[in-house]
Coordinates of C-alpha atoms in Angstrom, one line a residue:
M1 CA 21.4 217.8 74.2
K2 CA 23.2 216.6 77.3
K3 CA 23.2 219.2 80.1
K4 CA 25.0 219.5 83.4
L5 CA 23.7 217.1 86.0
T6 CA 20.8 218.7 87.8
W7 CA 19.2 218.2 91.2
S8 CA 16.1 216.8 89.6
A9 CA 18.1 214.3 87.6
M10 CA 20.1 213.3 90.7
T11 CA 16.9 212.9 92.7
L12 CA 15.4 210.7 90.0
L13 CA 18.5 208.5 89.8
F14 CA 18.6 208.2 93.6
S15 CA 14.9 207.3 93.8
L16 CA 15.1 204.7 91.0
Y17 CA 18.3 203.0 92.3
T18 CA 16.7 202.9 95.8
T19 CA 13.5 201.2 94.7
Q20 CA 15.5 198.9 92.5
F21 CA 17.1 197.4 95.6
L22 CA 14.2 197.8 97.9
G23 CA 12.6 194.5 97.0
L24 CA 15.9 192.8 96.5
G25 CA 17.0 193.9 100.0
F26 CA 13.8 192.5 101.6
F27 CA 13.9 189.1 99.8
M28 CA 17.7 188.5 100.1
E29 CA 18.1 189.8 103.7
A30 CA 14.9 190.2 105.7
F31 CA 13.3 187.2 104.2
I32 CA 16.3 185.1 105.2
G33 CA 16.0 186.3 108.8
I34 CA 12.2 185.5 108.8
L35 CA 12.7 182.0 107.5
R36 CA 15.7 181.3 109.7
Q37 CA 13.6 182.3 112.7
D38 CA 11.0 179.8 111.6
G39 CA 13.6 177.0 111.7
V40 CA 14.7 176.7 108.0
P41 CA 18.2 175.2 107.9
L42 CA 21.2 177.3 106.8
K43 CA 21.8 174.9 103.9
N44 CA 18.3 175.6 102.5
L45 CA 18.6 179.4 102.8
G46 CA 21.4 179.8 100.2
F47 CA 18.9 179.5 97.3
I48 CA 17.4 182.9 98.2
Y49 CA 20.6 184.6 97.1
M50 CA 20.1 183.0 93.7
L51 CA 17.4 185.6 93.0
G52 CA 20.3 187.9 92.2
L53 CA 21.3 185.6 89.3
F54 CA 19.1 187.7 87.1
W55 CA 21.6 190.5 87.7
V56 CA 24.3 188.1 86.6
F57 CA 22.7 187.0 83.3
R58 CA 21.1 190.4 82.4
F59 CA 23.8 190.9 79.8
L60 CA 21.9 188.3 77.7
W61 CA 19.0 190.6 77.1
A62 CA 20.8 194.0 77.5
P63 CA 21.5 194.2 73.7
F64 CA 17.7 194.2 73.1
I65 CA 17.4 197.2 75.4
D66 CA 20.2 199.0 73.5
R67 CA 18.5 198.1 70.2
I68 CA 14.8 198.8 70.7
Y69 CA 13.6 202.4 70.8
F70 CA 10.1 203.7 71.7
G71 CA 10.0 206.9 69.7
K72 CA 8.9 209.9 71.7
M73 CA 8.8 208.0 75.0
G74 CA 12.6 208.0 74.8
H75 CA 15.0 205.0 74.6
Y76 CA 16.1 203.9 78.1
R77 CA 13.4 206.0 79.8
A78 CA 10.7 203.9 78.2
W79 CA 12.3 200.6 79.3
I80 CA 12.5 202.0 82.9
I81 CA 8.8 202.8 82.9
I82 CA 7.9 199.3 81.6
F83 CA 10.0 197.4 84.2
Q84 CA 9.2 199.7 87.1
S85 CA 5.5 199.2 86.4
L86 CA 5.9 195.4 86.5
M87 CA 7.9 195.7 89.7
V88 CA 5.0 197.6 91.3
I89 CA 2.4 195.1 90.1
T90 CA 4.5 192.1 91.4
I91 CA 5.1 193.5 94.9
F92 CA 1.4 194.3 95.2
A93 CA 0.5 190.8 94.2
I94 CA 2.8 189.4 96.9
S95 CA 1.3 191.8 99.5
I96 CA -2.1 190.1 99.3
L97 CA -0.7 186.6 99.8
H98 CA -0.2 184.9 103.2
I99 CA 3.4 183.9 103.9
N100 CA 2.5 180.7 105.8
E101 CA -0.1 179.5 103.3
H102 CA 1.3 180.7 100.0
L103 CA 5.1 180.5 100.5
N104 CA 5.7 178.7 97.2
I105 CA 3.7 181.2 95.2
I106 CA 5.5 184.1 96.9
I107 CA 8.8 182.6 96.0
F108 CA 7.6 182.2 92.4
L109 CA 6.6 185.8 92.3
T110 CA 9.9 187.0 93.7
I111 CA 11.6 185.3 90.8
F112 CA 9.6 187.5 88.4
F113 CA 10.3 190.5 90.6
A114 CA 14.0 189.8 90.4
F115 CA 13.9 189.6 86.6
F116 CA 12.0 192.9 86.3
A117 CA 14.4 194.7 88.8
A118 CA 17.5 193.4 87.0
S119 CA 16.0 194.6 83.6
Q120 CA 15.3 198.0 85.1
N121 CA 18.9 198.1 86.2
I122 CA 20.1 197.6 82.6
A123 CA 18.1 200.5 81.3
L124 CA 18.8 202.7 84.4
D125 CA 22.6 202.3 84.1
A126 CA 22.5 203.1 80.4
F127 CA 20.1 206.1 81.1
A128 CA 22.6 207.4 83.8
F129 CA 25.5 206.9 81.3
K130 CA 23.6 208.8 78.7
I131 CA 22.5 211.9 80.6
T132 CA 25.8 212.7 82.3
F133 CA 29.3 213.8 81.3
K134 CA 32.4 211.5 82.0
K135 CA 33.6 213.8 84.8
E136 CA 30.3 213.3 86.6
R137 CA 30.3 209.5 86.6
S138 CA 31.9 209.2 90.0
I139 CA 29.0 211.4 91.3
I140 CA 26.2 209.3 89.7
N141 CA 27.9 206.1 90.9
A142 CA 28.0 207.6 94.4
I143 CA 24.3 208.2 94.0
K144 CA 23.8 204.7 92.7
T145 CA 25.7 203.2 95.6
A146 CA 23.9 205.4 98.2
G147 CA 20.5 204.5 96.6
G148 CA 21.4 200.8 96.7
L149 CA 22.4 201.0 100.3
I150 CA 19.2 202.9 101.3
G151 CA 17.1 200.4 99.3
M152 CA 18.8 197.5 101.0
A153 CA 18.4 199.2 104.4
L154 CA 14.7 199.9 103.8
G155 CA 14.0 196.5 102.4
G156 CA 16.3 194.4 104.6
G157 CA 16.3 196.5 107.8
V158 CA 13.2 198.6 108.0
G159 CA 11.3 195.8 106.3
L160 CA 12.4 193.4 108.9
I161 CA 11.4 195.8 111.7
L162 CA 8.0 196.5 110.1
Y163 CA 7.3 192.8 109.6
S164 CA 7.9 192.2 113.3
K165 CA 5.5 195.1 114.2
I166 CA 2.8 195.1 111.6
G167 CA 3.0 191.8 109.8
W168 CA 3.5 190.6 106.2
H169 CA 0.6 192.3 104.3
F170 CA 1.2 195.9 105.5
T171 CA 4.9 195.6 105.1
M172 CA 4.7 194.6 101.5
F173 CA 2.0 197.1 100.7
I174 CA 4.2 199.9 102.0
M175 CA 7.0 198.7 99.7
T176 CA 4.5 198.8 96.8
I177 CA 3.7 202.4 97.5
V178 CA 7.4 203.4 97.7
T179 CA 8.2 201.6 94.4
A180 CA 5.3 203.4 92.7
I181 CA 6.6 206.8 93.7
S182 CA 9.7 206.3 91.6
L183 CA 7.5 205.2 88.7
L184 CA 5.7 208.6 88.8
Q185 CA 9.0 210.4 88.8
I186 CA 10.4 208.8 85.7
I187 CA 7.0 209.3 83.9
F188 CA 7.4 213.0 84.3
F189 CA 11.1 213.2 83.3
S190 CA 12.1 213.7 79.7
E191 CA 15.1 211.8 78.3
P192 CA 17.4 214.2 76.4
T193 CA 18.3 213.6 72.8
M194 CA 22.0 213.3 72.2
K195 CA 24.0 214.1 69.0
H196 CA 25.9 210.9 69.5
D197 CA 22.8 208.7 69.9
Y198 CA 23.4 205.5 67.9
F199 CA 20.8 203.5 65.9
I200 CA 21.8 199.9 66.2
E201 CA 20.7 197.9 63.2
K202 CA 21.3 194.5 64.7
I203 CA 22.0 192.9 68.0
D204 CA 25.7 192.2 68.5
Y205 CA 26.6 189.4 70.9
K206 CA 30.2 189.2 69.6
Q207 CA 31.0 192.3 71.7
F208 CA 30.8 190.1 74.8
F209 CA 33.8 188.2 73.6
T210 CA 35.8 190.9 71.9
F211 CA 35.5 193.2 74.9
W212 CA 37.9 190.9 76.8
K213 CA 40.4 190.3 74.1
T214 CA 43.3 192.5 75.5
K215 CA 45.6 191.6 78.4
E216 CA 44.3 194.6 80.4
K217 CA 40.7 193.5 80.0
K218 CA 41.6 189.9 81.0
L219 CA 43.2 191.2 84.2
W220 CA 40.1 193.4 84.7
F221 CA 37.9 190.3 84.4
I222 CA 39.9 188.6 87.3
L223 CA 39.6 191.7 89.5
L224 CA 35.9 192.0 88.8
F225 CA 35.5 188.5 90.0
V226 CA 37.8 188.5 93.1
Y227 CA 37.1 192.0 94.5
P228 CA 33.5 191.5 95.8
V229 CA 34.2 188.2 97.5
T230 CA 35.1 189.5 101.0
I231 CA 32.5 192.1 101.4
S232 CA 29.7 190.0 99.9
S233 CA 30.5 187.1 102.2
A234 CA 30.5 189.5 105.2
F235 CA 27.0 190.7 104.1
G236 CA 25.7 187.2 103.6
L237 CA 27.0 185.9 107.0
T238 CA 26.0 188.8 109.2
T239 CA 22.2 188.2 109.6
P240 CA 22.2 184.4 110.0
L241 CA 25.2 184.7 112.4
L242 CA 23.5 187.2 114.6
V243 CA 20.3 185.1 114.6
D244 CA 22.4 182.0 115.7
L245 CA 24.0 184.1 118.4
G246 CA 20.6 184.9 119.9
W247 CA 19.8 188.3 118.5
A248 CA 16.2 189.3 117.9
L249 CA 15.1 190.1 114.3
D250 CA 14.2 193.7 115.1
K251 CA 17.5 194.3 116.8
I252 CA 19.4 192.8 113.8
G253 CA 17.4 195.0 111.5
F254 CA 18.5 198.1 113.5
A255 CA 22.2 197.1 113.9
V256 CA 22.8 195.8 110.4
H257 CA 20.4 197.7 108.1
I258 CA 20.1 201.0 109.9
I259 CA 23.5 201.6 111.5
G260 CA 25.5 199.6 109.0
Y261 CA 23.8 200.9 105.8
G262 CA 23.6 204.4 107.4
I263 CA 27.3 204.5 107.7
G264 CA 27.7 203.3 104.2
F265 CA 25.2 205.9 102.9
I266 CA 27.1 208.7 104.7
A267 CA 30.5 207.4 103.3
S268 CA 29.1 207.4 99.7
F269 CA 28.9 211.2 99.8
G270 CA 32.6 211.5 100.3
A271 CA 33.5 208.7 97.9
S272 CA 33.7 210.8 94.8
Y273 CA 35.9 213.4 96.7
V274 CA 38.4 210.9 98.0
I275 CA 38.7 209.2 94.7
N276 CA 39.5 212.4 92.9
K277 CA 41.9 213.5 95.7
F278 CA 43.9 210.4 96.3
G279 CA 43.5 208.5 93.0
K280 CA 41.7 205.3 91.9
R281 CA 44.6 203.0 92.7
T282 CA 45.1 204.2 96.3
I283 CA 41.4 204.1 97.2
L284 CA 40.9 200.6 95.6
I285 CA 43.8 199.2 97.6
F286 CA 42.9 200.9 100.8
A287 CA 39.3 199.8 100.5
A288 CA 40.3 196.1 99.9
F289 CA 42.5 196.2 103.0
G290 CA 39.6 197.7 105.0
Q291 CA 37.3 194.9 103.9
V292 CA 39.8 192.2 105.0
T293 CA 40.1 194.0 108.3
G294 CA 36.3 194.2 108.6
I295 CA 35.5 190.6 108.0
L296 CA 38.3 189.5 110.4
T297 CA 36.8 191.6 113.2
M298 CA 33.6 189.4 112.8
L299 CA 35.5 186.8 114.7
L300 CA 35.2 189.0 117.8
L301 CA 31.4 188.5 117.7
F302 CA 31.6 184.9 118.9
K303 CA 32.8 186.0 122.3
H304 CA 31.4 189.5 122.5
H305 CA 28.1 189.3 120.8
S306 CA 26.3 190.7 123.8
N307 CA 28.3 193.9 123.4
D308 CA 26.0 196.0 121.2
F309 CA 28.5 198.7 120.6
L310 CA 31.2 196.3 119.4
V311 CA 28.7 194.6 117.0
M312 CA 27.7 197.9 115.5
L313 CA 31.4 198.9 115.2
V314 CA 32.2 195.8 113.3
I315 CA 29.3 196.2 111.0
G316 CA 30.1 199.9 110.5
L317 CA 33.7 199.1 109.6
I318 CA 32.6 196.8 106.9
F319 CA 30.3 199.3 105.3
M320 CA 32.7 202.2 105.7
F321 CA 35.3 200.5 103.4
Y322 CA 32.7 199.1 101.0
T323 CA 31.3 202.3 99.7
P324 CA 34.4 203.9 98.0
S325 CA 35.3 200.7 96.3
Q326 CA 31.7 200.2 95.0
V327 CA 31.6 203.7 93.6
L328 CA 35.0 203.4 92.0
M329 CA 34.4 199.9 90.5
N330 CA 31.2 201.1 88.9
T331 CA 32.9 204.3 87.6
I332 CA 35.6 202.3 85.9
M333 CA 33.0 200.0 84.4
M334 CA 31.3 203.0 82.8
D335 CA 34.6 204.4 81.6
L336 CA 35.4 201.1 79.9
S337 CA 31.9 201.0 78.2
S338 CA 31.3 202.3 74.7
K339 CA 28.8 205.1 73.8
K340 CA 27.2 202.9 71.2
T341 CA 26.0 200.1 73.5
P342 CA 26.4 201.3 77.1
A343 CA 23.7 199.0 78.4
S344 CA 25.3 195.9 77.0
Q345 CA 28.9 196.6 77.9
F346 CA 28.2 197.9 81.4
A347 CA 26.0 194.9 82.0
I348 CA 28.6 192.3 80.9
Q349 CA 31.1 193.9 83.4
H350 CA 28.7 194.3 86.2
S351 CA 27.3 190.8 85.7
I352 CA 30.6 189.3 86.5
Y353 CA 30.9 191.5 89.6
M354 CA 27.4 190.6 90.7
F355 CA 27.9 186.9 90.0
S356 CA 30.9 186.8 92.3
G357 CA 29.0 188.7 95.1
I358 CA 25.9 186.5 94.9
F359 CA 27.8 183.3 94.5
F360 CA 30.0 183.9 97.5
S361 CA 27.1 185.3 99.6
S362 CA 25.3 182.1 99.0
M363 CA 28.3 179.8 99.4
S364 CA 29.4 181.5 102.6
V365 CA 26.1 180.9 104.2
S366 CA 25.7 177.3 103.0
M367 CA 29.3 176.3 103.7
S368 CA 29.1 177.8 107.2
G369 CA 26.6 175.1 108.0
I370 CA 29.3 172.5 107.2
L371 CA 32.7 174.1 108.0
G372 CA 31.6 176.7 110.6
Y373 CA 31.5 180.5 110.5
E374 CA 35.1 180.9 111.7
K375 CA 36.7 179.0 108.9
I376 CA 34.6 180.6 106.2
I377 CA 35.6 184.1 107.5
L378 CA 39.3 183.2 107.3
I379 CA 39.0 181.9 103.8
C380 CA 37.2 185.0 102.6
A381 CA 39.9 187.2 104.3
V382 CA 42.6 185.4 102.3
I383 CA 40.7 186.0 99.1
G384 CA 40.5 189.7 100.1
L385 CA 44.3 189.9 100.3
I386 CA 44.4 188.6 96.7
S387 CA 42.0 191.4 95.6
M388 CA 44.2 193.9 97.3
Y389 CA 47.2 192.9 95.3
L390 CA 45.3 192.9 92.0
S391 CA 44.1 196.4 92.9
T392 CA 47.6 197.7 92.4
K393 CA 47.2 197.0 88.7
I394 CA 44.2 199.2 88.2
E395 CA 46.0 202.0 86.4
Y396 CA 47.4 199.5 83.9
I397 CA 43.9 198.3 83.2
I398 CA 42.5 201.8 82.7
K399 CA 45.3 202.8 80.3
G400 CA 44.4 199.8 78.2
K401 CA 41.2 201.7 77.1
E402 CA 43.1 204.9 76.2

């Protein structure tokens, strides 16, 4: 039977969401800084963001996770244990390799890690959906966002700092230990049995098409694709931009992944409150406006990059407006998902959201090498204005489910 969200459940969710993004943060942010410092061209770095494509296509195997049970081990809990274990093993294998001698093997293993982490995400989102009431979804999505930010900060920020201080092997071994801690937590946590648990006789791929059949859902599809463009591009551009402006890797790690992600983490605690107080429509519009403002202030860095305070202010502004929108978008995705196949329906929505973020993160970096940083920033700001307009339709979208 489902119970009120407990501290132990919230701690577990936070831990799992954190380690889910720990490795992703390192490989998609810190790794880029490391390779860029070694002279790898911008146009060749965009491929690293493609590791996140497993998050984009995870809806393809999400129905299997909805369908297959493991008896007493629980449904989604068992899947989390399996994929979390594989994540630990993969990071450990990477930790014993040399980055200069085995770079191709490391990249090969990161592909496997990305698959395991994306699959863990499928099961974890469904697990969170299952163990909480509807009114608690903004809370668990605040936990999800905060955990993701901390994971990215630890992987992309602290990981970068550790690499510059203690080297590749010890950095990756520490990441292995942190990921293993979450594995122990889920092993000792029991998944509740619900009265509305569904036994799925066959895997249904038709739902991926029927889900979008209404006008409201088609508009939701467009908003899911457009909304993350501005903020994802800002994230993607920040590290290589600061490297090219002469910042040291450890300094970038502190400014972007400690200050920036720290502000985002703090903002996540108030996200649920402001959404309930001011409404979904108001917060979504306001956050979109803030993201446009944030990416435009990046233009100041070209003339004032030696001003540490200004750089941190710009980064903090971006993260401050990112968090409420992330919490709200994930909450709406859960509200629009069915109880019968939560893993599949949440995955298909979030896959579109992730695809847009990953694609534009990659493209913003690659195209900056051709058009220049300034033009890419302006293009992304214009797209942000479009997402702000579409955000005014969110109540219409939500009512379509009712």
